Each structure stands twice: as C-alpha cells, then as structure tokens.
Tab-separated table of C-alpha atoms and ligand atoms in Angstrom:
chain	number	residue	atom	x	y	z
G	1	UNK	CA	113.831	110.239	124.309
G	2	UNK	CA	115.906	106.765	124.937
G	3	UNK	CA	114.299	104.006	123.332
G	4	UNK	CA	115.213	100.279	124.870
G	5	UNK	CA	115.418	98.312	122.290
G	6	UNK	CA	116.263	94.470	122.762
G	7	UNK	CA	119.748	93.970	121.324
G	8	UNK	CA	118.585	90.562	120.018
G	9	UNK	CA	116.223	92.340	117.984
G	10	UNK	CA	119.028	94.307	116.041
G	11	UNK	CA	121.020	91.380	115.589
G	12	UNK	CA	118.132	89.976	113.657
G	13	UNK	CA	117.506	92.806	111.761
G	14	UNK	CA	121.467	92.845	110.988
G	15	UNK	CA	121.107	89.290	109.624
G	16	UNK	CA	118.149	90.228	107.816
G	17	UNK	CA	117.859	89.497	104.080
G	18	UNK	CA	114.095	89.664	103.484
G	19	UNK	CA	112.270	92.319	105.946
G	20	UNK	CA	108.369	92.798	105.840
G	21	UNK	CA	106.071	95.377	107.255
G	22	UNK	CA	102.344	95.886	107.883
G	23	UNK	CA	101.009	99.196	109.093
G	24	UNK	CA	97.991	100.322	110.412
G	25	UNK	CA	96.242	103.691	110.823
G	26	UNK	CA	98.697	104.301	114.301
G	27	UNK	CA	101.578	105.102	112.312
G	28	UNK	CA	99.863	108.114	110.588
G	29	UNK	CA	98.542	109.006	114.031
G	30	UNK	CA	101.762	111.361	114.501
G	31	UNK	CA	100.640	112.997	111.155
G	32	UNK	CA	97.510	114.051	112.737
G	33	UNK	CA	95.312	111.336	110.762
G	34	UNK	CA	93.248	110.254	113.714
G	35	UNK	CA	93.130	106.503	113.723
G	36	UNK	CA	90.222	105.099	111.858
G	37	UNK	CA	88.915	103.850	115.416
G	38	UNK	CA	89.240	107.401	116.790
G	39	UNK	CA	88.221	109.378	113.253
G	40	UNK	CA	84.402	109.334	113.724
G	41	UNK	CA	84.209	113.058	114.989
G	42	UNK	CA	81.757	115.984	114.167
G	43	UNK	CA	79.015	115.027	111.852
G	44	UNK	CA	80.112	111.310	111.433
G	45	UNK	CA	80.832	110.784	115.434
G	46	UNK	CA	77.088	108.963	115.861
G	47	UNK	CA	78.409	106.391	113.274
G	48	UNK	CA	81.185	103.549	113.827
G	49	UNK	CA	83.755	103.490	110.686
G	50	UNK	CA	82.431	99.610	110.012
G	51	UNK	CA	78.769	101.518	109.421
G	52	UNK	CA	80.295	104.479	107.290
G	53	UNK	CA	82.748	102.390	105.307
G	54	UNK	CA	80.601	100.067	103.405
G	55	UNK	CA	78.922	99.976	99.844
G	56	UNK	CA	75.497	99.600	101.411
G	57	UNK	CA	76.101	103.234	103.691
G	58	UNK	CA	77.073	104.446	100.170
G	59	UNK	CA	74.018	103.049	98.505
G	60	UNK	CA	71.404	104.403	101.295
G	61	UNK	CA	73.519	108.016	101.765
G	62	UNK	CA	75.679	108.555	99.468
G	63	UNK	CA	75.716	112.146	99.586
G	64	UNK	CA	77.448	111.523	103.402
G	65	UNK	CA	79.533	108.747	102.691
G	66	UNK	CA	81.468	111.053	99.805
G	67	UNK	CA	81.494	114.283	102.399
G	68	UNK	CA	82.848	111.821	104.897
G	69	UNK	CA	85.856	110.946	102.275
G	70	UNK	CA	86.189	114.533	101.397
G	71	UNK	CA	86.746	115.491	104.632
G	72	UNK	CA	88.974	113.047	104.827
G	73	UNK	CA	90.753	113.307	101.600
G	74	UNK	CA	91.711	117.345	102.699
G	75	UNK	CA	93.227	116.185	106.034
G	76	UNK	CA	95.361	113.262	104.371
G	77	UNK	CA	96.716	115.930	101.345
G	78	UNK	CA	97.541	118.391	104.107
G	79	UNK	CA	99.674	115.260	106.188
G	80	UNK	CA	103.281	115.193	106.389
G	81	UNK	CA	105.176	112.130	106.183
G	82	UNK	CA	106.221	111.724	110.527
G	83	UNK	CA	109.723	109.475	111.543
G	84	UNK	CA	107.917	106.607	111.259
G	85	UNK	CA	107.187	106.860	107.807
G	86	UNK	CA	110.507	108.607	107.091
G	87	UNK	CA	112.526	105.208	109.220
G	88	UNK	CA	110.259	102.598	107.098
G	89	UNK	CA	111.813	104.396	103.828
G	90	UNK	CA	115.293	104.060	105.017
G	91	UNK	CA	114.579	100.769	106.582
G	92	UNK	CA	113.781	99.442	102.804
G	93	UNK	CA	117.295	101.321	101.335
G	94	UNK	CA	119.201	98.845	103.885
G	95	UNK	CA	117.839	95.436	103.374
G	96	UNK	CA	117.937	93.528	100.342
G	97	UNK	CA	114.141	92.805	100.012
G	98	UNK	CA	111.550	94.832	101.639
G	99	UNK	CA	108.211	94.650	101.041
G	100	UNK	CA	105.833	97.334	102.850
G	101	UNK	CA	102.140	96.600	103.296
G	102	UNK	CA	99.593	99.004	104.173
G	103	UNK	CA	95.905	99.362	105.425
G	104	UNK	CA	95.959	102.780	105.517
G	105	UNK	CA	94.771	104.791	102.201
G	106	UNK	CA	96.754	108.321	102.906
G	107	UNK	CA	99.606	107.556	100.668
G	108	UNK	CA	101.787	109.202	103.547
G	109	UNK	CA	104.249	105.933	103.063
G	110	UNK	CA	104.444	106.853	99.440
G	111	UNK	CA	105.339	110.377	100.117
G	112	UNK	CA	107.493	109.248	102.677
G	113	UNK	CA	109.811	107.850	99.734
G	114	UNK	CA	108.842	104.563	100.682
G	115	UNK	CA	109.130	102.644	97.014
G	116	UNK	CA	107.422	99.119	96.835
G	117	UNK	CA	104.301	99.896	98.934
G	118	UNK	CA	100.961	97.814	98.699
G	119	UNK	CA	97.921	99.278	99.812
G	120	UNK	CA	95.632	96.925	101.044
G	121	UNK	CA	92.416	99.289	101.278
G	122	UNK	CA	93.068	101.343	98.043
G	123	UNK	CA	93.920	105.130	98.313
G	124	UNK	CA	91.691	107.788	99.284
G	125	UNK	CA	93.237	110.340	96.919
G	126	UNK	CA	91.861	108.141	93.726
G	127	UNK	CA	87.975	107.933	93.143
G	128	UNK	CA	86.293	105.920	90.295
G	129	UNK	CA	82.612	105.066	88.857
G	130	UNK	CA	80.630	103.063	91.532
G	131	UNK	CA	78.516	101.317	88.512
G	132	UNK	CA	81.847	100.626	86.377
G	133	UNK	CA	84.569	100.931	88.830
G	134	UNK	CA	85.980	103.294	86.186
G	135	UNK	CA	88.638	105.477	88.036
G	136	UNK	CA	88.412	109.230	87.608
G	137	UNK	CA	91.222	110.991	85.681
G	138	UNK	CA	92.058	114.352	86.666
G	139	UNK	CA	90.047	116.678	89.234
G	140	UNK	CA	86.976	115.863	90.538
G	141	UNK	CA	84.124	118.013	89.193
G	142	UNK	CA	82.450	120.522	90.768
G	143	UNK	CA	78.687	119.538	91.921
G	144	UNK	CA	75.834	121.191	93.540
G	145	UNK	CA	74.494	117.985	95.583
G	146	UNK	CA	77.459	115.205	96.099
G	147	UNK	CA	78.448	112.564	95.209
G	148	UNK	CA	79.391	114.438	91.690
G	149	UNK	CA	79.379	112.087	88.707
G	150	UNK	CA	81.917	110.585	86.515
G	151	UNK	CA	82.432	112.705	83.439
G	152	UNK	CA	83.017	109.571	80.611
G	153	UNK	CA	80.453	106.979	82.407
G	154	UNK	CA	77.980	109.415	84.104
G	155	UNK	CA	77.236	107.042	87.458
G	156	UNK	CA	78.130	108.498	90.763
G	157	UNK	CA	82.019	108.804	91.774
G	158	UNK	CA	82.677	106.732	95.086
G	159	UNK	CA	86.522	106.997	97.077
G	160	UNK	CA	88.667	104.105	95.284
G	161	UNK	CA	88.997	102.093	98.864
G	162	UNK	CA	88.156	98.634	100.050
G	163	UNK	CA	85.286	98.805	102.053
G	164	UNK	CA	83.668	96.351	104.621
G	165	UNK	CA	82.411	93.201	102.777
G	166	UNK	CA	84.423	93.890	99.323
G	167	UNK	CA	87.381	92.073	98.458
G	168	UNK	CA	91.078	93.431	98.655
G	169	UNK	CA	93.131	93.630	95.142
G	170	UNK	CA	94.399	90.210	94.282
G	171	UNK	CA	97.729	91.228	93.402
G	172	UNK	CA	98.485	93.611	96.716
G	173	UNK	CA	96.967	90.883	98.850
G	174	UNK	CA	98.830	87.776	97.383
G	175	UNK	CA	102.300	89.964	96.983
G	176	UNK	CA	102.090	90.752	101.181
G	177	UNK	CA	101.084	86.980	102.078
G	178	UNK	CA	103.996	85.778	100.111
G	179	UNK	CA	106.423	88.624	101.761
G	180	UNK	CA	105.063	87.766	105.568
G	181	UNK	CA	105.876	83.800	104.369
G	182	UNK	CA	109.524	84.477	103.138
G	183	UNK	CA	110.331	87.201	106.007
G	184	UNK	CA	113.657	86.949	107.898
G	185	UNK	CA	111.655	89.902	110.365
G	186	UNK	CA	108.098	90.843	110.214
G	187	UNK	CA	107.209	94.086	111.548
G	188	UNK	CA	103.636	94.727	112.241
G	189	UNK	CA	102.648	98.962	113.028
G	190	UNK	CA	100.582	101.101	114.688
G	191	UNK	CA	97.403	98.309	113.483
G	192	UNK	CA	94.401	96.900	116.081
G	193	UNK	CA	95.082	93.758	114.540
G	194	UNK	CA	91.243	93.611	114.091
G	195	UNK	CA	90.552	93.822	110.392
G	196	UNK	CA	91.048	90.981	108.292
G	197	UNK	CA	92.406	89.486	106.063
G	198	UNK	CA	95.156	92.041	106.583
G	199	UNK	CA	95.741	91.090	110.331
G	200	UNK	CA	96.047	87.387	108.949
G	201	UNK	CA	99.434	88.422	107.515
G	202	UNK	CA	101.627	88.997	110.895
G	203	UNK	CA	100.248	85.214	112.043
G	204	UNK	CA	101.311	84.327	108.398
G	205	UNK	CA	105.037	85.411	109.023
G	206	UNK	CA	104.885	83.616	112.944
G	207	UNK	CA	104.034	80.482	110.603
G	208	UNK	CA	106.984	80.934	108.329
G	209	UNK	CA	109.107	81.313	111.179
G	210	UNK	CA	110.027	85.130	111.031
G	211	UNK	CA	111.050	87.276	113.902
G	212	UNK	CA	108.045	89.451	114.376
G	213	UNK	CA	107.872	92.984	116.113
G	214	UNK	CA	104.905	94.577	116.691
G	215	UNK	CA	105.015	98.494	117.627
G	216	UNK	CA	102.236	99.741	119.288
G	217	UNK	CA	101.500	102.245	122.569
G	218	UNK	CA	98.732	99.209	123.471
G	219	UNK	CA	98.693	95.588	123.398
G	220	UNK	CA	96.711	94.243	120.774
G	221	UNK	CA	95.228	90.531	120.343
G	222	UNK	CA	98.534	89.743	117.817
G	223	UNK	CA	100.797	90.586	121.085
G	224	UNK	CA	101.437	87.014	122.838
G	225	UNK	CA	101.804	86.260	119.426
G	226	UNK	CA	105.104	88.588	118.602
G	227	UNK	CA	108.401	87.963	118.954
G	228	UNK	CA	108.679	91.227	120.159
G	229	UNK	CA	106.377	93.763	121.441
G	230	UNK	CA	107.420	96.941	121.461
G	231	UNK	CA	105.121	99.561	123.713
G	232	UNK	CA	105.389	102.879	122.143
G	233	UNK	CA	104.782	105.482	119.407
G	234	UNK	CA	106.108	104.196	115.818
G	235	UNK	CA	107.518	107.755	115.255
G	236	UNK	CA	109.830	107.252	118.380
G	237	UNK	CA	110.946	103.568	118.150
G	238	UNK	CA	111.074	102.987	114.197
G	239	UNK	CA	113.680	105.992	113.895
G	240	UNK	CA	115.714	104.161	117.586
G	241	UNK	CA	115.931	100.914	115.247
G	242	UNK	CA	117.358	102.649	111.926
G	243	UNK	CA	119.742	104.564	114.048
G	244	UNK	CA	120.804	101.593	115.956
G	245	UNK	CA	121.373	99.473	113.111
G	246	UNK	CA	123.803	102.523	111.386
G	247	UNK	CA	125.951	101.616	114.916
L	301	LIG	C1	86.732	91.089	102.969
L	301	LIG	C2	89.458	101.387	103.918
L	301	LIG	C3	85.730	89.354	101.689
L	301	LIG	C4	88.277	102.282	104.063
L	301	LIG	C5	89.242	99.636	105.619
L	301	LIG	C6	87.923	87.077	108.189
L	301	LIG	C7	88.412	86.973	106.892
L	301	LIG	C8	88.005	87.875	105.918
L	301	LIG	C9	87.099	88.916	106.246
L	301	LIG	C10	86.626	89.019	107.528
L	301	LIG	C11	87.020	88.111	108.494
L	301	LIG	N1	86.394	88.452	109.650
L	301	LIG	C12	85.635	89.559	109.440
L	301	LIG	C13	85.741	89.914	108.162
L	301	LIG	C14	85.030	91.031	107.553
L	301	LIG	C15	85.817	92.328	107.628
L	301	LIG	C16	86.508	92.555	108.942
L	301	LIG	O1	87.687	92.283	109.090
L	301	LIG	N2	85.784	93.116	109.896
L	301	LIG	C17	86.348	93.431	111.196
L	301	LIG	C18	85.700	94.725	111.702
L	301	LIG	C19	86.119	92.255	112.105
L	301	LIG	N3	86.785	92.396	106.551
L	301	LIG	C20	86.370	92.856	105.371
L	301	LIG	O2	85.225	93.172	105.125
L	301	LIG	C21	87.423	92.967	104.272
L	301	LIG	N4	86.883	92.398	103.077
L	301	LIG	O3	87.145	90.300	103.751
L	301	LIG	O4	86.031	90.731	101.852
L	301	LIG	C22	85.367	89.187	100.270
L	301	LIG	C23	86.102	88.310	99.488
L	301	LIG	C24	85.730	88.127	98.166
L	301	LIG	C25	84.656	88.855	97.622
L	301	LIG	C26	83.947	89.765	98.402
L	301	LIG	C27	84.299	89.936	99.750
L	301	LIG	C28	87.698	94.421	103.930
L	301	LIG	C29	88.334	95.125	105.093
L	301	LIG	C30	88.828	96.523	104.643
L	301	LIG	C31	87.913	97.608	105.197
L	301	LIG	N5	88.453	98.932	104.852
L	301	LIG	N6	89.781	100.798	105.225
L	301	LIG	C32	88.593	103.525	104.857
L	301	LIG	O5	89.754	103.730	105.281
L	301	LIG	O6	87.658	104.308	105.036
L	301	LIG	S1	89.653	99.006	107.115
L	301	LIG	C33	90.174	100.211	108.180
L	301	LIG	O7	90.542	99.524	109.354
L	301	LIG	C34	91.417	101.015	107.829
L	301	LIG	O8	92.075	100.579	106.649
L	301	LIG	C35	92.321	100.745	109.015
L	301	LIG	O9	93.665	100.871	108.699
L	301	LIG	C36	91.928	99.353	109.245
L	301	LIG	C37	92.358	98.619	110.440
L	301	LIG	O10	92.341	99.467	111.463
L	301	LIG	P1	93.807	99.917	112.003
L	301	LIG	O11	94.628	100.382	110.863
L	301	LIG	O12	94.351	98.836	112.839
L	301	LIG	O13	93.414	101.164	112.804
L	301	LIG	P2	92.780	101.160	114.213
L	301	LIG	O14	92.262	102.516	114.413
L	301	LIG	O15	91.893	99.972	114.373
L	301	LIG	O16	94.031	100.895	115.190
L	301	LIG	C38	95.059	101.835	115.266
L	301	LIG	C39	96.147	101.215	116.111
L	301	LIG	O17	97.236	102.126	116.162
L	301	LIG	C40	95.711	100.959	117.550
L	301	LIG	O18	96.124	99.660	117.947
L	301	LIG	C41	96.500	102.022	118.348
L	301	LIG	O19	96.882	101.550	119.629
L	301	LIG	C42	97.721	102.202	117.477
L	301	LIG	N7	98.397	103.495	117.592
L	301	LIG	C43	97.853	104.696	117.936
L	301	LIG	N8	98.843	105.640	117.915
L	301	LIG	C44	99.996	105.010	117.536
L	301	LIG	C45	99.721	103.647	117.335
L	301	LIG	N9	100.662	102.759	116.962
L	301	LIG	C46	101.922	103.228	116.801
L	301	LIG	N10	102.268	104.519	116.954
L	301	LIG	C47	101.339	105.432	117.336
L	301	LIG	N11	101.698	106.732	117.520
C-alpha cells in the first residue's frame, strides 16, 4: 500500500520541535474496538452511546450500564496495539516534545509504548465508588446481580470514565490545551470531531498557528479547518509518515 503523503507535510514534521496529537475511537478501529458511533450492537444496539454513557442511564439501570462496560472492558483487554498506535509511540521517541491526547479509554496507546498519554474520558480498565468516586484496588468482586459493590465504601462500582454531562480531569484537559497552543504540528486521529471540549483542542492548535493534520477515511466538520487532511486508515498513513521521516 503507497501512501501519498504531501512532502510539505514532512518538512514540517522535520522542523518540528513540539508535536501534538488527539485521537479518537478510529484509531483503535484496526484493533477491532468498533468506534463508539458504531459500538451499540447486540443488547445495547436500541440505545445511542450519548443515552448509555451518562450518570443518569447509570442511575435508572445500572445493572446495564456496568454489563455494557464489561462487555466492553473484555474486548479492550483482548486488543492489540495496531500501526497506528505502534507509529504514535515512535513518533514521540523522535521529537523533542510530544504530548499525546486521547478520548478513547482502551489504554491501547499505553500498551502501545506510547509514554506521556492523557486520557481525556478516563480508562475503562479502572472502576471506582459512584457515591465516593473511590477507585477500586485490585479485581472486581464477584456478584450475583451487577453492578457489584465496592469492598472499603460499600456503594455500587461504576467504569472510571467521563461520561456525558461530567467534567473531564483538570489536569489532562489543561496539559492537552496548552500542548495544541505551543504545537509546531497538531495531529488530530481517527475522531468525529463531535464531542467536546476535546474537539475544541485541534481549533486550539489552528489558533496557535500549528500545522494541523487530520487522518481520517471521512471528512469530518474539523476538515476545511486542517492544514492537511489526510483520507485514510491511521494504521496505513501514521506508519507512511514515521517511515518517511527515517528517509
Ligand atoms: C462536559 C467516555 C461539562 C465514555 C466519552 C461544548 C462544550 C462542552 C461540552 C459540550 C459542548 N457541547 C456539547 C457538550 C456536551 C457533551 C458533548 O460534547 N456532546 C456531543 C455529543 C455534542 N460533552 C460532554 O458532556 C463532556 N463533558 O462538557 O462537561 C461540565 C463541566 C463542569 C462540570 C460538569 C460538566 C464529556 C464528554 C465525554 C463523554 N465520554 N467517552 C465511554 O467511552 O463510554 S465520549 C466518546 O465519544 C468516546 O470517548 C469517543 O472517543 C468520543 C468521541 O467520539 P470519537 O472518538 O470521535 O469516535 P466516533 O465514533 O465519534 O468517530 C470515530 C471516527 O473515526 C470517525 O470520524 C471515523 O470516520 C474515524 N475512523 C474510523 N475508522 C478509522 C477512522 N479514523 C482513522 N483510521 C481508521 N481506521
């Protein structure tokens, strides 16, 4: 598979002393994690992810909500890592700064050996009290009806993601802004560019000034917006742009 890449593109990228990324659920689609606006199948397909992924679905079902996550949870564990993940990871050994940002809670970027990662929407493979929003040490426990309970605080246990209508962690949220406002290039992955305020941070970078790239097999509403739009699968072009920078 050839991948066109504009040569301007790797010049920039050559240059580059601060490099950003955001990714979205389309880079773990070649990891067989459908996207999260594909992933309402089986029991869950009658639902839209905005309906299943929010504290009041929890509150009215929460027996479904936590066999949605569990569900899930087993098909993220049982991933693997695809190019894309694998080219981020090298991508961060060449460039001075790198910052990677993620909305995606499958830890596949982490396992990827991708080192300073931020996860916007939490991770799906931690799970804490939903009265105390104490997080769960060890495995979870065995239960006859779920959600099972947190051993030390006894309240239900609940996945340890963001959910519609809660607030992203301060710290992961103000470290990306301030990496898509110093980027030389901002790459922004596999995302619908629908969810905020994570899709806030490629218009950041345009802002600053960066060279943005977005890389995704559709055109999203970000698209006039970047530099350059890449149409394709992030498992074909991210590994083209490492290889073409080792030139
Ligand atoms: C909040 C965790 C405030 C759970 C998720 C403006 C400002 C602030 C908020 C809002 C706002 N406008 C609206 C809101 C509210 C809301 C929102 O954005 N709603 C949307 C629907 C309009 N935002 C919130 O509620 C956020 N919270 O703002 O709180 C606040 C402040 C203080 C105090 C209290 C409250 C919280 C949002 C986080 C929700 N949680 N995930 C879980 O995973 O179950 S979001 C969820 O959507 C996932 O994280 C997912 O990653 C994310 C975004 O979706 P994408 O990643 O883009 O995935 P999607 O399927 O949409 O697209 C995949 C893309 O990949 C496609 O474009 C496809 O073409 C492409 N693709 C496919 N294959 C490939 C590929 N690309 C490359 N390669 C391939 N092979």
């Amino acid at each position: 598979m050839t991948i066109d890449l504009p040569s301007e593109l790797i010049t920039e990228l050559r240059k580059a002393k601060r490099i950003a990324a955001l990714t979205g659920a389309g880079i773990s689609a070649e990891s067989k994690i459908p996207t999260f606006r594909d992933a309402m199948t089986g029991l869950w397909a009658s639902f839209s992810p905005e309906e299943l992924a929010t504290p009041e679905a929890f509150a009215r079902n929460p027996g479904m909500v936590w066999d949605w996550y569990a569900f899930r949870r087993e098909m993220c564990a049982k991933a693997i890592p695809n190019p894309g993940h694998v080219a981020l990871a090298e991508l961060e050994k060449r460039v001075e700064h790198f910052t990677l940002t993620t909305q995606n809670v499958d830890g596949l970027h982490q396992r990827a050996g991708s080192l300073r990662v931020f996860e916007l929407h939490g991770s799906i493979a931690r799970v804490k009290c939903v009265d105390t929003g104490r997080l769960l040490d060890g495995e979870i426990p065995e239960c006859d009806e779920p959600p099972p309970r947190h051993p030390e605080t006894g309240g239900l246990l609940r996945p340890d993601v963001v959910w519609f209508g809660e607030a992203l962690p301060v710290e992961a949220l103000m470290e990306s802004a301030q990496a898509a406002r110093n980027a030389d290039v901002f790459f922004t992955v596999g995302t619908s560019a629908l969810v905020y305020p994570a899709a806030g941070l490629p218009i950041e970078a345009v802002r600053a000034g960066a060279t943005v790239v977005e890389i995704n097999p559709l055109e999203t509403p970000f698209t006039e917006l970047a530099t350059f739009s890449l149409r394709g699968k992030s498992g074909e072009i991210l590994p083209a742009i490492v290889a073409a920078l080792d030139v």
